[in-house]
Short mmCIF file of C-alpha atoms in Angstrom, two decimals:
data_model
loop_
_atom_site.label_atom_id
_atom_site.label_comp_id
_atom_site.label_asym_id
_atom_site.label_seq_id
_atom_site.Cartn_x
_atom_site.Cartn_y
_atom_site.Cartn_z
CA UNK A 542 -16.86 -42.46 64.22
CA UNK A 543 -18.06 -45.96 65.03
CA UNK A 544 -16.44 -47.67 68.02
CA UNK A 545 -16.14 -51.05 66.28
CA UNK A 546 -15.44 -51.08 62.55
CA UNK A 547 -15.22 -53.97 60.14
CA UNK A 548 -13.69 -54.09 56.68
CA UNK A 549 -14.78 -54.94 54.12
CA UNK A 550 -18.53 -54.59 54.60
CA UNK A 551 -19.28 -56.84 51.66
CA UNK A 552 -17.10 -59.35 49.85
CA UNK A 553 -17.71 -61.83 47.08
CA UNK A 554 -15.00 -64.38 46.45
CA UNK A 555 -14.43 -67.75 44.84
CA UNK A 556 -13.90 -71.17 46.34
CA UNK A 557 -10.29 -71.75 47.33
CA UNK A 558 -9.35 -68.10 47.75
CA UNK A 559 -7.77 -66.75 50.90
CA UNK A 560 -9.84 -64.06 52.60
CA UNK A 561 -9.11 -61.78 55.52
CA UNK A 562 -11.76 -59.86 57.43
CA UNK A 563 -10.55 -57.08 59.66
CA UNK A 564 -11.90 -55.57 62.84
CA UNK A 565 -10.75 -52.44 64.63
CA UNK A 566 -12.02 -50.85 67.81
CA UNK A 567 -11.53 -47.58 69.60
CA UNK A 568 -13.24 -48.59 72.83
CA UNK A 569 -10.01 -49.62 74.52
CA UNK A 570 -11.37 -53.07 75.31
CA UNK A 571 -9.07 -56.03 75.80
CA UNK A 572 -11.51 -58.71 74.74
CA UNK A 573 -12.47 -59.25 71.11
CA UNK A 574 -14.63 -61.87 69.41
CA UNK A 575 -15.60 -63.16 65.97
CA UNK A 576 -19.07 -64.60 65.30
CA UNK A 577 -20.84 -65.79 62.20
CA UNK A 578 -24.55 -65.49 61.57
CA UNK A 579 -26.51 -67.84 59.37
CA UNK A 580 -30.25 -67.54 58.72
CA UNK A 581 -32.19 -69.53 61.27
CA UNK A 582 -29.10 -70.37 63.32
CA UNK A 583 -28.43 -67.18 65.24
CA UNK A 584 -24.83 -66.18 65.92
CA UNK A 585 -22.10 -68.68 66.68
CA UNK A 586 -18.70 -67.97 68.18
CA UNK A 587 -15.67 -68.63 65.98
CA UNK A 588 -12.70 -67.30 68.01
CA UNK A 589 -12.09 -64.95 70.88
CA UNK A 590 -9.11 -63.19 72.36
CA UNK A 591 -8.48 -61.77 75.82
CA UNK A 592 -5.30 -59.96 74.78
CA UNK A 593 -2.66 -60.06 72.04
CA UNK A 594 -1.12 -63.23 73.48
CA UNK A 595 -4.34 -65.06 74.23
CA UNK A 596 -6.37 -66.66 71.43
CA UNK A 597 -9.13 -69.18 72.04
CA UNK A 598 -11.25 -71.34 69.79
CA UNK A 599 -14.98 -70.98 69.86
CA UNK A 600 -17.76 -73.31 68.85
CA UNK A 601 -17.01 -73.37 65.11
CA UNK A 602 -13.31 -72.60 64.57
CA UNK A 603 -12.58 -75.23 61.89
CA UNK A 604 -11.64 -73.60 58.59
CA UNK A 605 -10.81 -70.27 60.23
CA UNK A 606 -7.77 -68.64 61.79
CA UNK A 607 -7.29 -65.34 63.61
CA UNK A 608 -4.59 -62.84 64.37
CA UNK A 609 -4.56 -60.26 67.16
CA UNK A 610 -2.15 -57.68 65.79
CA UNK A 611 -2.71 -55.18 68.59
CA UNK A 612 -5.16 -54.48 71.35
CA UNK A 613 -7.36 -52.68 68.86
CA UNK A 614 -7.15 -55.08 65.89
CA UNK A 615 -8.43 -58.61 65.44
CA UNK A 616 -8.47 -60.26 62.02
CA UNK A 617 -10.28 -63.36 60.83
CA UNK A 618 -8.88 -65.40 57.95
CA UNK A 619 -10.34 -68.06 55.74
CA UNK A 620 -7.31 -69.85 54.31
CA UNK A 621 -9.26 -71.57 51.54
CA UNK A 622 -12.82 -70.34 51.35
CA UNK A 623 -15.66 -72.75 50.67
CA UNK A 624 -19.31 -72.01 49.84
CA UNK A 625 -20.67 -73.04 53.25
CA UNK A 626 -18.64 -70.21 54.77
CA UNK A 627 -21.03 -67.79 53.10
CA UNK A 628 -22.46 -65.87 56.04
CA UNK A 629 -22.63 -62.58 57.89
CA UNK A 630 -19.60 -62.13 60.14
CA UNK A 631 -19.59 -59.96 63.24
CA UNK A 632 -16.75 -58.70 65.37
CA UNK A 633 -17.44 -57.74 68.98
CA UNK A 634 -15.54 -56.30 71.92
CA UNK A 635 -16.10 -56.23 75.65
CA UNK A 636 -14.54 -54.61 78.66
CA UNK A 637 -14.16 -56.79 81.72
CA UNK A 638 -16.18 -59.48 80.06
CA UNK A 639 -19.79 -58.60 80.36
CA UNK A 640 -21.64 -56.58 77.75
CA UNK A 641 -20.41 -57.04 74.19
CA UNK A 642 -20.41 -54.33 71.55
CA UNK A 643 -20.85 -55.43 67.97
CA UNK A 644 -19.52 -54.07 64.72
CA UNK A 645 -21.75 -53.56 61.67
CA UNK A 646 -20.92 -56.92 60.13
CA UNK A 647 -19.26 -58.19 56.95
CA UNK A 648 -21.37 -60.02 54.42
CA UNK A 649 -19.22 -62.70 52.76
CA UNK A 650 -20.30 -64.69 49.73
CA UNK A 651 -18.20 -67.62 48.54
CA UNK A 652 -19.06 -68.77 45.03
CA UNK B 498 -22.12 -76.31 77.88
CA UNK B 499 -24.63 -73.51 77.87
CA UNK B 500 -27.54 -73.24 75.46
CA UNK B 501 -30.40 -70.89 74.64
CA UNK B 502 -33.79 -71.79 73.21
CA UNK B 503 -36.15 -69.32 71.61
CA UNK B 504 -39.25 -71.43 70.95
CA UNK B 505 -40.91 -69.01 68.53
CA UNK B 506 -39.28 -68.57 65.13
CA UNK B 507 -41.87 -66.00 64.00
CA UNK B 508 -44.35 -63.90 65.94
CA UNK B 509 -46.95 -61.56 64.46
CA UNK B 510 -48.40 -58.82 66.64
CA UNK B 511 -50.75 -55.96 65.85
CA UNK B 512 -49.42 -52.47 66.33
CA UNK B 513 -50.32 -51.24 69.80
CA UNK B 514 -50.69 -54.73 71.21
CA UNK B 515 -48.50 -56.20 73.92
CA UNK B 516 -45.55 -58.45 73.18
CA UNK B 517 -43.78 -61.27 74.93
CA UNK B 518 -40.83 -63.13 73.41
CA UNK B 519 -39.77 -66.31 75.14
CA UNK B 520 -36.24 -67.36 76.03
CA UNK B 521 -35.10 -70.41 77.97
CA UNK B 522 -31.48 -71.00 78.87
CA UNK B 523 -29.31 -73.78 80.19
CA UNK B 524 -26.23 -72.83 82.18
CA UNK B 525 -24.50 -74.42 85.12
CA UNK B 526 -23.79 -71.27 87.09
CA UNK B 527 -25.37 -67.88 87.61
CA UNK B 528 -26.23 -66.73 84.12
CA UNK B 529 -25.50 -63.42 82.51
CA UNK B 530 -28.39 -62.84 80.12
CA UNK B 531 -28.91 -60.47 77.24
CA UNK B 532 -31.48 -59.49 74.65
CA UNK B 533 -30.26 -58.04 71.35
CA UNK B 534 -32.26 -56.66 68.43
CA UNK B 535 -31.23 -56.72 64.80
CA UNK B 536 -33.11 -54.55 62.32
CA UNK B 537 -33.00 -55.57 58.66
CA UNK B 538 -29.52 -55.11 57.25
CA UNK B 539 -28.19 -53.82 60.53
CA UNK B 540 -25.89 -54.99 63.29
CA UNK B 541 -26.90 -55.99 66.80
CA UNK B 542 -28.09 -53.54 69.38
CA UNK B 543 -28.30 -54.40 73.06
CA UNK B 544 -31.81 -54.00 74.46
CA UNK B 545 -31.13 -55.03 78.04
CA UNK B 546 -29.03 -57.26 80.25
CA UNK B 547 -29.25 -59.16 83.51
CA UNK B 548 -26.26 -59.81 85.72
CA UNK B 549 -27.68 -59.95 89.22
CA UNK B 550 -30.06 -58.18 91.57
CA UNK B 551 -33.59 -57.19 90.62
CA UNK B 552 -35.05 -59.87 88.41
CA UNK B 553 -37.10 -57.38 86.39
CA UNK B 554 -34.79 -55.36 84.18
CA UNK B 555 -35.62 -52.34 82.10
CA UNK B 556 -34.07 -51.70 78.74
CA UNK B 557 -34.17 -49.28 75.88
CA UNK B 558 -37.15 -48.58 73.62
CA UNK B 559 -39.64 -49.49 76.35
CA UNK B 560 -38.60 -53.14 76.64
CA UNK B 561 -38.29 -55.09 79.86
CA UNK B 562 -37.38 -58.66 80.74
CA UNK B 563 -37.90 -60.85 83.77
CA UNK B 564 -35.38 -63.40 84.98
CA UNK B 565 -37.00 -66.48 86.51
CA UNK B 566 -34.39 -68.87 87.84
CA UNK B 567 -36.92 -71.59 88.68
CA UNK B 568 -38.07 -71.67 85.07
CA UNK B 569 -34.67 -70.95 83.49
CA UNK B 570 -36.35 -68.21 81.53
CA UNK B 571 -35.64 -64.62 80.55
CA UNK B 572 -38.67 -63.45 78.60
CA UNK B 573 -38.77 -60.09 76.85
CA UNK B 574 -41.87 -57.91 77.07
CA UNK B 575 -43.22 -54.65 75.75
CA UNK B 576 -46.66 -53.28 76.66
CA UNK B 577 -47.39 -51.67 73.29
CA UNK B 578 -45.45 -52.37 70.11
CA UNK B 579 -44.72 -49.90 67.34
CA UNK B 580 -44.20 -50.65 63.66
CA UNK B 581 -40.52 -49.80 64.13
CA UNK B 582 -40.16 -52.78 66.49
CA UNK B 583 -40.30 -55.18 63.55
CA UNK B 584 -36.93 -56.92 63.66
CA UNK B 585 -35.07 -60.07 64.67
CA UNK B 586 -34.63 -60.56 68.40
CA UNK B 587 -31.91 -62.65 69.96
CA UNK B 588 -31.56 -63.90 73.49
CA UNK B 589 -28.04 -64.75 74.65
CA UNK B 590 -26.28 -66.18 77.69
CA UNK B 591 -22.73 -65.33 78.66
CA UNK B 592 -20.12 -67.90 79.66
CA UNK B 593 -17.35 -66.66 81.88
CA UNK B 594 -14.05 -68.15 82.97
CA UNK B 595 -11.38 -66.70 85.19
CA UNK B 596 -10.02 -64.59 82.36
CA UNK B 597 -13.30 -63.00 81.46
CA UNK B 598 -16.06 -63.61 78.98
CA UNK B 599 -15.64 -66.69 76.85
CA UNK B 600 -18.25 -65.41 74.46
CA UNK B 601 -21.99 -65.36 74.14
CA UNK B 602 -24.23 -68.27 73.21
CA UNK B 603 -27.18 -67.06 71.17
CA UNK B 604 -30.60 -68.44 70.54
CA UNK B 605 -31.69 -68.85 66.94
CA UNK B 606 -33.76 -65.72 67.06
CA UNK B 607 -37.41 -64.69 66.86
CA UNK B 608 -38.60 -62.73 63.86
CA UNK B 609 -41.17 -60.14 64.91
CA UNK B 610 -43.74 -58.95 62.39
CA UNK B 611 -45.97 -55.99 63.18
CA UNK B 612 -49.40 -55.83 61.58
CA UNK B 613 -50.97 -52.41 61.00
#
C-alpha cells in the first residue's frame, strides 16, 4: 500500500460548491503539507502542519482551509470553489523536517 | 524569503547525450536543496538532496548534482540520458524554522524532451 494516499484522485465540481480533499499517511510523520501545482508555475505551498495543534499558512492560503484530524490525516477544504482553483493538488509528509514524501495528487476541476 | 529559478523551461536532448539542468536559489541561511522528477500523469519522485557535506551528491537513476555556494546554484547532471528520462524536473529549496520544515519552495520546472 502507498505511504501517502489522497482521495479523491479526480474531482469535477461547480463554482460555489464546497470541496474537501483528503490525505492520509502511514509513514508516522508529524509534518504534513498541502501544495498546488499549476502548469508553468511549479508547486506552491498552501498550508502545513507540524502536529494536530499546529497549523500554518503557506504562500497561497487564501480561499482554502485545512483540518488536521489526527497525526495521519490532513484535509484541505475549498469553502466555495472558483475556477482559478482548478489545479493538481499534492499532499506531502516529512519526518524531522527534511525530505518530503508526496502523494499521487488530486486533479480538481472547477467549472 | 527564499526563491528558486530554473532558467530553462524546455530542454531537448538526444538520447545518449549528456544533460545539465540549471537551478539557482536564493536563501538567507544554509540551504537544503532537492531535485524532484515528475513523469507525465505521475506524482513527484525525489532524485537527490543536499543538506551538508560533500558538494557533489549522487541520486537515483544515474543523476548527480553539484552545490556551488558561490554561485547559488545546484545544477542537475546525467552523463547519458535515456528515453525514459523525459519528464518535468523541479528544483526546490527547504525553509526551516525551529519547529521543523516550513515547506519547500519550488522552481517552475524544466520540461525535458528526449530525441531519438
